[in-house]
Coordinates of C-alpha atoms in Angstrom, one line a residue:
M299 CA 59.7 104.6 86.7
D300 CA 56.6 106.6 85.6
V301 CA 54.4 103.8 84.4
M302 CA 51.9 106.0 82.6
G303 CA 54.3 108.6 81.2
D304 CA 54.0 112.3 81.7
K305 CA 50.8 113.7 83.1
V306 CA 48.3 115.3 80.7
T307 CA 48.4 118.9 81.9
L308 CA 48.9 122.2 80.2
F309 CA 52.6 122.0 81.1
D310 CA 53.5 118.9 79.2
S311 CA 56.5 119.0 76.9
G312 CA 57.5 117.5 73.6
R313 CA 54.3 117.9 71.6
F314 CA 54.7 117.8 67.8
A315 CA 53.2 120.8 66.0
Q316 CA 50.0 119.7 64.2
T317 CA 49.0 121.2 60.8
G318 CA 45.7 123.0 61.1
D319 CA 45.7 122.8 64.9
P320 CA 47.2 126.2 65.8
V321 CA 45.6 126.6 69.2
E322 CA 46.0 123.1 70.6
I323 CA 48.7 124.0 73.1
V324 CA 47.9 121.6 75.9
D325 CA 50.8 119.2 75.4
G326 CA 53.3 121.9 74.3
A327 CA 55.8 123.6 76.5
R328 CA 55.4 127.3 76.2
D329 CA 58.5 129.3 77.1
E330 CA 57.6 132.2 79.2
T331 CA 59.8 134.7 77.3
G332 CA 57.2 137.4 76.7
A333 CA 56.8 140.3 79.2
A334 CA 53.9 140.3 81.6
A335 CA 52.4 143.3 79.8
D336 CA 52.4 141.4 76.5
E337 CA 50.6 138.5 78.1
V338 CA 47.9 140.8 79.5
A339 CA 47.6 142.5 76.1
E340 CA 47.2 139.2 74.4
L341 CA 44.5 138.1 76.9
A342 CA 42.6 141.3 76.3
R343 CA 42.8 140.9 72.5
R344 CA 41.7 137.3 72.7
R345 CA 38.8 138.2 75.1
L346 CA 37.5 140.9 72.7
A347 CA 37.6 138.5 69.8
A348 CA 35.9 135.8 71.8
E349 CA 33.1 138.2 72.8
A350 CA 32.7 138.9 69.1
G351 CA 32.1 135.1 68.6
D352 CA 35.5 134.1 67.3
A353 CA 35.7 130.3 68.1
E354 CA 39.5 130.2 67.7
A355 CA 39.8 133.1 70.1
M356 CA 37.5 131.4 72.6
S357 CA 39.7 128.2 72.4
V358 CA 43.0 130.1 72.9
L359 CA 41.5 132.3 75.7
G360 CA 40.2 129.2 77.5
A361 CA 43.6 127.5 77.2
M362 CA 45.4 130.6 78.5
L363 CA 43.1 130.9 81.5
L364 CA 43.4 127.1 82.2
R365 CA 47.2 127.5 82.2
R366 CA 46.9 130.3 84.8
G367 CA 44.7 128.0 87.0
D368 CA 41.5 130.0 86.4
L369 CA 39.2 127.0 85.9
D370 CA 36.0 129.0 86.4
G371 CA 37.1 131.6 83.8
A372 CA 38.3 129.0 81.3
E373 CA 35.4 126.6 81.3
P374 CA 32.7 128.8 79.6
H375 CA 35.1 129.8 76.8
L376 CA 36.2 126.2 76.2
R377 CA 32.6 124.9 76.2
A378 CA 31.6 127.6 73.7
A379 CA 34.6 126.8 71.4
T380 CA 33.9 123.1 71.7
A381 CA 30.3 123.7 70.6
A382 CA 31.6 125.5 67.6
G383 CA 33.6 122.4 66.6
D384 CA 37.1 123.4 67.9
R385 CA 38.9 120.1 68.7
A386 CA 41.6 121.8 70.7
A387 CA 39.0 123.3 72.9
A388 CA 37.4 119.8 73.4
N389 CA 40.8 118.4 74.4
N390 CA 41.4 121.3 76.9
L391 CA 37.9 121.0 78.3
G392 CA 38.7 117.3 79.0
V393 CA 41.8 118.5 80.9
L394 CA 39.8 121.0 82.9
L395 CA 37.2 118.5 83.8
Q396 CA 39.9 116.0 84.9
Q397 CA 41.4 118.6 87.1
R398 CA 37.9 119.2 88.6
G399 CA 37.7 115.5 89.4
Y400 CA 35.3 114.4 86.6
P401 CA 37.5 111.9 84.6
D402 CA 34.6 110.1 82.9
E403 CA 33.2 113.4 81.6
A404 CA 36.7 114.4 80.6
A405 CA 37.1 111.2 78.6
G406 CA 33.9 112.0 76.7
W407 CA 35.3 115.2 75.5
W408 CA 38.7 113.7 74.7
R409 CA 36.9 111.1 72.6
I410 CA 35.2 113.8 70.6
A411 CA 38.5 115.6 70.0
A412 CA 40.4 112.3 69.3
V413 CA 37.8 111.3 66.7
A414 CA 38.2 114.7 65.1
G415 CA 41.9 114.0 64.8
S416 CA 43.5 115.4 67.9
A417 CA 46.6 113.5 68.8
P418 CA 46.9 115.0 72.3
A419 CA 43.3 114.0 73.0
A420 CA 44.0 110.5 71.8
H421 CA 47.0 110.3 74.1
A422 CA 44.9 111.6 77.0
L423 CA 42.1 109.1 76.2
G424 CA 44.6 106.2 76.0
R425 CA 46.0 107.1 79.4
H426 CA 42.5 107.3 80.8
H427 CA 41.7 103.8 79.6
R428 CA 44.9 102.4 80.9
E429 CA 44.4 103.8 84.3
R430 CA 41.1 101.9 84.4
G431 CA 42.7 98.7 83.3
D432 CA 41.2 98.6 79.8
E433 CA 44.5 97.9 77.9
P434 CA 43.0 97.1 74.5
A435 CA 41.2 100.5 74.4
A436 CA 44.3 102.2 75.8
E437 CA 46.5 100.7 73.1
Y438 CA 44.1 101.7 70.4
W439 CA 44.0 105.3 71.3
L440 CA 47.7 105.6 72.2
R441 CA 48.5 104.1 68.8
Q442 CA 46.3 106.7 67.2
S443 CA 48.2 109.4 69.0
A444 CA 51.6 107.9 68.3
E445 CA 51.0 107.3 64.6
Q446 CA 50.1 111.0 64.2
G447 CA 53.6 111.9 65.6
H448 CA 52.6 112.8 69.1
V449 CA 55.7 112.2 71.3
L450 CA 53.9 111.6 74.5
G451 CA 51.6 109.2 72.7
A452 CA 54.6 107.3 71.4
Y453 CA 56.2 107.1 74.8
A454 CA 52.9 106.0 76.5
L455 CA 52.4 103.4 73.9
A456 CA 56.0 102.1 74.3
D457 CA 55.4 101.9 78.0
L458 CA 52.3 99.9 77.6
L459 CA 53.8 97.5 75.2
E460 CA 56.9 97.1 77.3
H461 CA 54.7 96.2 80.3
R462 CA 53.3 93.4 78.1
A463 CA 56.8 92.4 76.9
D464 CA 55.8 93.3 73.3
A465 CA 58.8 93.4 71.0
D466 CA 57.3 96.5 69.3
A467 CA 57.8 98.5 72.5
E468 CA 61.4 99.4 71.5
R469 CA 60.4 100.8 68.2
W470 CA 58.0 103.3 69.8
M471 CA 60.4 104.1 72.6
R472 CA 62.9 105.0 69.9
V473 CA 60.4 107.2 68.1
A474 CA 59.7 109.1 71.3
A475 CA 63.5 109.4 72.1
E476 CA 64.3 110.6 68.6
H477 CA 61.8 113.4 69.0
G478 CA 63.4 114.6 72.3
H479 CA 61.5 112.7 75.0
R480 CA 64.3 112.4 77.7
E481 CA 62.7 109.6 79.7
A482 CA 62.2 107.6 76.5
A483 CA 65.9 108.2 75.6
Y484 CA 66.9 107.0 79.1
R485 CA 64.7 103.9 79.0
L486 CA 65.9 103.0 75.4
A487 CA 69.5 103.4 76.7
R488 CA 68.8 101.0 79.6
T489 CA 67.3 98.4 77.2
L490 CA 70.3 98.6 74.9
D491 CA 72.6 98.5 77.9
R492 CA 71.1 95.4 79.3
R493 CA 71.2 93.7 75.9
A494 CA 74.9 94.6 75.6
A495 CA 75.6 93.1 79.1
E496 CA 73.8 89.9 78.2
A497 CA 75.8 89.6 75.0
A498 CA 79.1 90.7 76.6
A499 CA 80.8 87.5 75.2
D500 CA 79.7 88.2 71.7
A501 CA 82.0 90.0 69.2
D502 CA 79.3 92.6 68.3
A503 CA 78.5 93.5 71.9
A504 CA 80.3 96.8 71.6
E505 CA 77.8 98.3 69.1
P506 CA 74.6 98.2 71.3
R507 CA 76.8 99.5 74.2
T508 CA 77.9 102.4 72.0
E509 CA 74.3 103.2 71.0
A510 CA 73.2 103.0 74.6
E511 CA 75.9 105.6 75.5
Q512 CA 74.5 107.9 72.8
W513 CA 71.0 107.8 74.2
Y514 CA 72.3 108.2 77.8
R515 CA 74.1 111.3 76.5
Q516 CA 71.0 112.7 74.9
A517 CA 68.8 112.1 77.9
A518 CA 71.6 113.5 80.2
A519 CA 71.9 116.6 78.1
R520 CA 68.2 117.2 78.6
G521 CA 68.6 117.1 82.4
H522 CA 67.9 113.4 83.1
R523 CA 69.9 112.8 86.3
R524 CA 69.9 109.0 86.1
A525 CA 71.0 109.1 82.5
A526 CA 73.9 111.3 83.6
L527 CA 74.8 108.8 86.3
H528 CA 74.9 105.9 83.9
L529 CA 76.8 107.9 81.3
G530 CA 79.4 108.8 84.0
A531 CA 79.7 105.1 84.9
I532 CA 80.3 104.1 81.2
L533 CA 83.0 106.8 80.9
E534 CA 84.6 105.8 84.2
G535 CA 84.7 102.2 83.0
R536 CA 86.8 103.1 80.0
G537 CA 89.1 105.4 81.9
E538 CA 87.7 108.8 80.8
L539 CA 87.6 110.0 84.4
K540 CA 87.5 113.8 83.8
E541 CA 84.3 113.6 81.7
A542 CA 82.9 111.0 84.0
G543 CA 83.4 113.3 86.9
R544 CA 81.6 116.1 85.0
W545 CA 78.5 113.9 84.5
Y546 CA 78.5 112.6 88.0
L547 CA 78.7 116.2 89.2
T548 CA 75.7 117.2 87.0
S549 CA 73.7 114.3 88.3
A550 CA 74.7 114.8 91.9
K551 CA 73.7 118.5 91.8
D552 CA 70.3 117.5 90.4
G553 CA 69.9 115.4 93.6
E554 CA 71.0 111.9 92.5
P555 CA 72.7 110.4 95.6
R556 CA 74.3 107.5 93.7
A557 CA 76.1 110.0 91.5
A558 CA 77.3 111.9 94.6
C559 CA 78.6 108.7 96.0
A560 CA 80.4 107.7 92.7
L561 CA 81.9 111.2 92.5
G562 CA 83.2 110.7 96.0
F563 CA 85.0 107.6 94.9
L564 CA 86.5 109.3 91.9
L565 CA 87.8 112.1 94.1
R566 CA 89.2 109.6 96.7
D567 CA 91.0 107.7 93.9
A568 CA 92.5 111.1 92.8
G569 CA 93.8 111.7 96.3
D570 CA 91.3 114.3 97.3
T571 CA 89.8 112.6 100.4
E572 CA 88.3 115.7 101.9
S573 CA 86.2 116.6 98.8
A574 CA 85.2 112.9 98.5
A575 CA 84.0 113.0 102.1
V576 CA 81.8 116.1 101.3
W577 CA 80.0 114.2 98.5
W578 CA 79.7 111.0 100.5
L579 CA 78.1 113.0 103.3
R580 CA 75.7 114.5 100.8
A581 CA 74.8 111.1 99.4
A582 CA 74.6 109.5 102.8
Q583 CA 72.2 112.1 104.1
D584 CA 70.0 111.4 101.1
G585 CA 69.9 107.7 102.1
D586 CA 72.7 106.2 100.0
G587 CA 74.0 103.2 102.0
N588 CA 77.1 102.8 99.9
A589 CA 78.2 106.4 100.7
A590 CA 77.5 105.8 104.4
N591 CA 79.8 102.7 104.2
A592 CA 82.5 104.8 102.5
L593 CA 82.3 107.4 105.3
G594 CA 82.5 104.6 107.9
A595 CA 85.6 103.2 106.2
L596 CA 87.2 106.6 106.0
H597 CA 86.7 107.3 109.7
A598 CA 87.8 103.8 110.6
E599 CA 91.1 104.4 108.7
R600 CA 91.6 107.6 110.8
G601 CA 91.0 105.6 114.0
E602 CA 87.7 107.4 114.6
T603 CA 85.9 104.2 115.5
Q604 CA 82.8 105.7 117.1
T605 CA 82.1 107.8 114.0
A606 CA 82.8 104.9 111.8
E607 CA 80.3 102.8 113.7
R608 CA 77.7 105.5 113.4
W609 CA 78.0 105.6 109.6
Y610 CA 78.0 101.8 109.4
R611 CA 74.7 101.8 111.3
A612 CA 73.4 104.5 109.0
A613 CA 74.2 102.2 106.0
M614 CA 72.2 99.4 107.7
D615 CA 69.3 101.8 108.2
A616 CA 69.5 102.6 104.5
G617 CA 69.1 98.9 103.7
D618 CA 72.7 98.3 102.8
V619 CA 73.7 94.9 104.2
N620 CA 77.4 95.8 103.9
G621 CA 76.9 98.1 106.8
A622 CA 76.3 95.1 109.1
Y623 CA 79.3 93.3 107.6
N624 CA 81.6 96.3 108.0
L625 CA 80.4 96.9 111.6
A626 CA 81.2 93.2 112.3
L627 CA 84.7 93.7 110.9
L628 CA 85.2 96.8 113.1
C629 CA 84.1 94.9 116.2
A630 CA 86.4 92.0 115.3
E631 CA 89.4 94.3 115.0
Q632 CA 88.6 95.7 118.4
G633 CA 88.3 92.2 120.0
R634 CA 84.6 92.5 120.5
T635 CA 84.0 89.0 119.4
S636 CA 80.4 88.5 120.6
Q637 CA 79.3 91.7 118.9
A638 CA 81.2 90.8 115.8
E639 CA 79.4 87.5 115.7
Q640 CA 76.0 89.3 116.1
W641 CA 76.6 91.6 113.1
Y642 CA 78.1 88.9 111.0
R643 CA 75.0 86.8 111.7
R644 CA 72.7 89.7 110.8
A645 CA 74.5 90.3 107.5
A646 CA 74.7 86.5 106.8
Y647 CA 71.0 86.0 107.3
A648 CA 70.4 88.9 104.9
G649 CA 72.4 87.0 102.2
H650 CA 75.8 88.5 102.5
R651 CA 78.0 85.6 101.5
E652 CA 81.3 87.0 102.9
A653 CA 79.6 87.6 106.2
A654 CA 78.5 84.0 106.2
N655 CA 82.1 82.9 105.6
A656 CA 83.5 85.2 108.3
L657 CA 80.8 84.0 110.7
A658 CA 81.9 80.4 110.0
V659 CA 85.5 81.2 110.5
L660 CA 84.6 82.9 113.9
L661 CA 82.7 79.9 115.0
L662 CA 85.5 77.5 113.9
Q663 CA 88.0 79.5 115.9
G664 CA 85.7 79.1 118.9
G665 CA 85.7 75.3 118.4
D666 CA 82.2 75.1 117.0
T667 CA 82.9 73.0 113.9
A668 CA 79.3 71.8 113.6
G669 CA 78.0 75.4 113.7
A670 CA 80.6 76.6 111.2
E671 CA 80.0 74.0 108.5
P672 CA 76.5 75.1 107.4
W673 CA 77.6 78.7 107.1
F674 CA 80.6 77.8 105.0
S675 CA 78.2 75.8 102.8
K676 CA 75.8 78.6 102.5
A677 CA 78.5 81.1 101.6
A678 CA 80.1 78.7 99.1
E679 CA 76.8 77.9 97.4
A680 CA 76.2 81.7 97.1
G681 CA 79.6 82.1 95.3
S682 CA 82.1 82.8 98.0
V683 CA 85.4 81.5 96.8
D684 CA 87.0 81.7 100.2
A685 CA 84.2 79.7 101.7
A686 CA 84.6 77.0 99.1
F687 CA 88.3 76.8 100.0
N688 CA 87.6 76.8 103.7
L689 CA 85.1 73.9 103.2
G690 CA 87.9 72.0 101.5
I691 CA 90.2 72.6 104.5
L692 CA 87.3 71.5 106.8
Y693 CA 86.7 68.2 105.0
A694 CA 90.4 67.6 104.5
G695 CA 90.8 67.8 108.3
R696 CA 88.2 65.0 108.6
D697 CA 90.0 62.9 106.0
M698 CA 87.1 63.3 103.6
T699 CA 89.5 63.6 100.7
A700 CA 87.0 63.4 97.8
E701 CA 84.7 66.0 99.3
A702 CA 87.6 68.3 100.1
L703 CA 88.9 67.9 96.6
R704 CA 85.5 68.8 95.2
W705 CA 85.4 72.1 97.1
Y706 CA 89.1 72.8 96.3
E707 CA 88.4 72.4 92.6
R708 CA 85.4 74.7 92.8
A709 CA 87.5 77.4 94.5
A710 CA 90.3 76.8 92.0
A711 CA 88.0 77.2 89.1
A712 CA 87.1 80.7 90.5
G713 CA 90.8 81.7 90.6
H714 CA 91.7 80.8 94.2
T715 CA 95.4 80.4 94.3
E716 CA 95.8 78.2 97.3
A717 CA 92.9 76.0 96.2
A718 CA 94.6 75.5 92.9
L719 CA 97.8 74.5 94.7
Q720 CA 95.9 71.9 96.8
V721 CA 94.3 70.5 93.6
G722 CA 97.6 70.3 91.9
M723 CA 99.2 68.4 94.9
A724 CA 96.2 66.1 95.0
R725 CA 96.6 65.3 91.3
L726 CA 100.3 64.7 91.8
R727 CA 99.6 62.2 94.5
A728 CA 97.1 60.5 92.2
G729 CA 99.7 60.3 89.4
D730 CA 97.8 62.7 87.1
E731 CA 100.9 64.8 86.2
Q732 CA 99.3 66.7 83.3
E733 CA 96.3 67.9 85.4
A734 CA 98.6 68.6 88.3
E735 CA 100.8 70.8 86.1
R736 CA 97.8 72.7 84.9
H737 CA 96.7 73.6 88.4
L738 CA 100.2 74.3 89.6
R739 CA 100.7 76.7 86.8
C740 CA 97.5 78.5 87.8
A741 CA 98.6 78.7 91.4
A742 CA 102.1 79.8 90.6
G743 CA 100.9 82.4 88.2
G744 CA 98.6 83.7 91.0
G745 CA 101.7 84.2 93.2
S746 CA 102.0 81.0 95.2
A747 CA 105.7 80.4 96.0
E748 CA 104.9 76.8 97.0
A749 CA 103.1 76.2 93.7
A750 CA 106.1 77.7 91.8
Y751 CA 108.4 75.3 93.6
R752 CA 106.2 72.3 93.0
L753 CA 105.9 73.1 89.4
A754 CA 109.6 73.5 89.1
T755 CA 110.1 70.0 90.6
V756 CA 107.7 68.5 88.1
L757 CA 109.5 70.1 85.2
D758 CA 112.9 69.3 86.7
A759 CA 112.1 65.6 86.8
R760 CA 111.5 65.7 83.0
R761 CA 114.8 67.4 82.2
P762 CA 117.2 65.3 80.1
P763 CA 120.7 65.0 81.6
A764 CA 123.0 67.9 80.6
P765 CA 125.2 67.0 77.5
A766 CA 128.8 66.4 78.1
H767 CA 131.2 68.9 76.6
E768 CA 134.5 68.2 75.0
L769 CA 137.6 69.5 76.7
G770 CA 138.1 73.2 76.0
E771 CA 134.6 73.6 74.6
S772 CA 132.7 76.5 76.3
A773 CA 129.4 75.5 77.8
V774 CA 126.7 78.0 77.1
H775 CA 124.0 77.7 79.8
E776 CA 120.5 78.6 78.8
K777 CA 118.1 78.9 81.7
T778 CA 115.4 76.3 81.6
E779 CA 111.7 76.8 82.5
C780 CA 112.1 74.8 85.7
E781 CA 115.0 77.1 86.8
E782 CA 112.9 80.1 86.2
W783 CA 110.1 78.7 88.4
Y784 CA 112.7 77.8 91.1
E785 CA 114.0 81.3 91.0
R786 CA 110.5 82.8 91.1
A787 CA 109.8 80.8 94.2
A788 CA 113.2 81.6 95.7
T789 CA 112.6 85.3 95.2
Q790 CA 109.3 85.0 97.0
G791 CA 111.2 83.5 100.0
H792 CA 110.7 79.8 99.5
R793 CA 113.6 78.2 101.4
R794 CA 113.8 74.9 99.5
A795 CA 113.6 76.7 96.2
Q796 CA 116.5 78.9 97.4
V797 CA 118.6 75.9 98.2
R798 CA 117.8 74.4 94.8
V799 CA 118.7 77.6 93.0
G800 CA 122.0 77.5 94.9
M801 CA 122.6 73.9 93.8
L802 CA 121.9 74.7 90.2
A803 CA 124.3 77.7 90.4
A804 CA 127.0 75.5 92.0
A805 CA 126.5 72.9 89.3
R806 CA 127.3 75.4 86.6
G807 CA 130.3 76.7 88.6
D808 CA 128.8 80.0 89.8
V809 CA 130.1 79.8 93.4
V810 CA 129.2 83.4 94.3
E811 CA 125.6 83.0 93.2
A812 CA 125.3 79.6 94.9
A813 CA 126.7 81.0 98.2
R814 CA 124.3 83.9 98.0
W815 CA 121.2 81.7 97.7
Y816 CA 122.5 79.1 100.3
R817 CA 123.1 82.0 102.8
T818 CA 119.7 83.5 102.1
A819 CA 118.0 80.1 102.8
A820 CA 120.2 79.4 105.9
E821 CA 119.5 82.8 107.4
A822 CA 115.8 82.1 106.9
G823 CA 116.1 78.9 108.9
S824 CA 116.9 76.2 106.2
R825 CA 119.1 73.5 107.6
N826 CA 119.8 72.3 104.1
G827 CA 120.9 75.8 103.1
A828 CA 123.2 76.0 106.1
F829 CA 124.7 72.5 105.4
N830 CA 125.3 73.3 101.7
L831 CA 126.8 76.7 102.5
G832 CA 129.1 74.9 104.9
L833 CA 130.2 72.5 102.1
L834 CA 130.8 75.4 99.7
L835 CA 132.9 77.3 102.3
A836 CA 134.9 74.2 103.2
R837 CA 135.7 73.6 99.5
E838 CA 136.8 77.3 99.2
G839 CA 139.1 76.8 102.2
S840 CA 136.9 78.6 104.9
E841 CA 136.5 75.6 107.2
P842 CA 136.0 77.7 110.4
E843 CA 133.1 79.5 108.9
A844 CA 131.8 76.2 107.5
V845 CA 131.8 74.8 111.0
V846 CA 129.6 77.6 112.2
W847 CA 127.0 76.8 109.5
W848 CA 127.2 73.0 110.0
T849 CA 126.7 73.6 113.7
R850 CA 123.6 75.6 113.0
A851 CA 122.3 72.9 110.6
A852 CA 123.1 70.1 113.1
D853 CA 121.4 71.9 115.9
A854 CA 118.3 72.0 113.6
G855 CA 118.4 68.2 113.2
H856 CA 120.6 67.8 110.1
G857 CA 122.4 64.4 110.4
R858 CA 124.9 65.0 107.6
A859 CA 126.0 68.3 109.2
A860 CA 126.5 66.5 112.5
L861 CA 128.6 63.8 110.8
R862 CA 130.7 66.6 109.1
L863 CA 131.3 68.2 112.5
A864 CA 132.3 64.8 114.0
L865 CA 134.9 64.4 111.2
V866 CA 136.3 67.9 111.7
H867 CA 136.7 67.5 115.4
A868 CA 138.2 64.0 115.0
R869 CA 140.7 65.4 112.5
R870 CA 141.6 68.1 114.9
G871 CA 142.2 65.5 117.6
E872 CA 139.1 66.7 119.6
L873 CA 138.0 63.2 120.2
S874 CA 135.4 63.8 122.9
E875 CA 133.7 66.5 120.8
G876 CA 133.9 64.3 117.7
Q877 CA 132.3 61.4 119.6
R878 CA 129.5 63.7 120.8
W879 CA 128.7 64.8 117.2
A880 CA 129.0 61.2 116.0
D881 CA 126.4 60.2 118.5
R882 CA 124.2 63.0 117.4
A883 CA 124.6 62.0 113.7
A884 CA 123.8 58.4 114.4
A885 CA 120.6 59.5 116.1
L886 CA 119.5 61.9 113.4
G887 CA 120.2 59.7 110.3
P888 CA 119.4 59.0 107.6
R889 CA 120.4 55.4 107.5
E890 CA 123.7 55.6 105.6
V891 CA 124.7 58.6 107.7
A892 CA 123.8 56.7 110.9
Q893 CA 125.9 53.8 109.8
R894 CA 129.0 55.9 109.1
A895 CA 128.5 57.9 112.3
S896 CA 128.3 54.6 114.3
R897 CA 131.6 53.4 112.8
L898 CA 133.2 56.7 113.5
R899 CA 131.9 56.8 117.0
D900 CA 133.2 53.3 117.7
A901 CA 136.6 54.2 116.3
L902 CA 136.8 57.3 118.5
R903 CA 135.7 55.4 121.6
E904 CA 138.5 52.9 121.0
E905 CA 140.9 55.7 120.5
L906 CA 139.8 57.3 123.7
S907 CA 140.0 54.1 125.7
A908 CA 143.5 53.1 124.4

């Protein structure tokens, strides 16, 4: 940020035309559209008039020579015109003396011109006082300049007031922006943008954001590269990617590395990785760490790990802590654990919260629980949701239930699905069903199959018994919410949910659907699914296939399945095999199964010994 505003030279831009001040051209931008011959002719004409004693000609001639850098030629003409009372000449003489290194003498002439009503001289004098730390004098003269309509004076006054956090700063910044000062337009846009961000929750937050965009657009149209960058970001944020890309390109071509980096991401998202890499390279070479990281990730995806590492190191050199974190991830993927720890540690010490969490995980995996805990805490306190969840796991492993729940709740409040599940289960154990349901819904909505199943069981327990139907009356089944959650969990591969969906289907007589879900669960390793599938097949007359599934269930430790096998073999007269399965059922239980199996086993033993 240019604290003092534009320099006071002959090449300043944005000066307002002053009535009765036709030769005061110091703060005006003069387009060099005339031919060289015309300029020489004008110089000659002004020189003749000056030699004839024309004060205005002396002033203009001095200004022309000053612009050309001929200080020795300009000074006598400006002094002569000043002596004749020409205020523009006094102002330009001050500029000349400042360039020669005599700022105090320059200030004297600026004062003479400013008292005579020269707005550019008042602006120059105000800047002079501010550079020397005399802010009251600076404000006085800058205000004089600004109130006369001098755009640079308005901008410099706004800058001074903004430095002092004066509420009037915005008004003068707006005045300068409205008269074409591009830096003022940019800074006004930044002020409005910050205000909109602070008021993002308010209903009227869109209005200052819209106004900020207008000022960004005005500054960008005048060649302000940072304004073009911010305008591109606003447009990208609302999905207007084509126009955003144009402004990023404009800014990037003007040398803004952040715009080049952003343009690279736009191109990558559009599928043009090669063009993205070109702009990332340009930005990275200009010192943009984010672009260097993007190049590192691109080469890592291609398996070019050495090149990726080089760019991650370049990102670190540019001051981007993500470079160290990404380098650690790269080392970890390659099994270079000690180097990964080194880079995680470097990023963590620099304040990278996810690096702190990753470092803690690495230490925990190495058995250093004491070393892991403070890094988890540091990451969690810095806002890492994963670290908060990991702390919950750590404390739960130590049976520090209250402390674990506190961190689970913190992670859940930030949207961590598994943390919400843990909180929900803890609330269920505590008997707080309402709070449990709330957290289970959050976790289930976040994609947790276990949470969807647990929520379904909570809702299932509240369901009233299905009404009995009269004979001949058709029963119309409307799917309940608990069934929907069971099905969601089942679709996500939750085996107990799959068994439950099968049971619900069987209860309403849909044997095909029930068999499908039982088979899905059984093939995934569910012993209950295998047992229920066996029951269904046996009822449908497919006992041999039922035996296959009961055997699988019994081998997995299902007592009821073992008892069914014992009964089947006993009925077939295969007494030894029946006795073997009865023994297995008695050992597996549960109690009522064990009792029945024991009676069957004793009966088979008597039969065998008879």
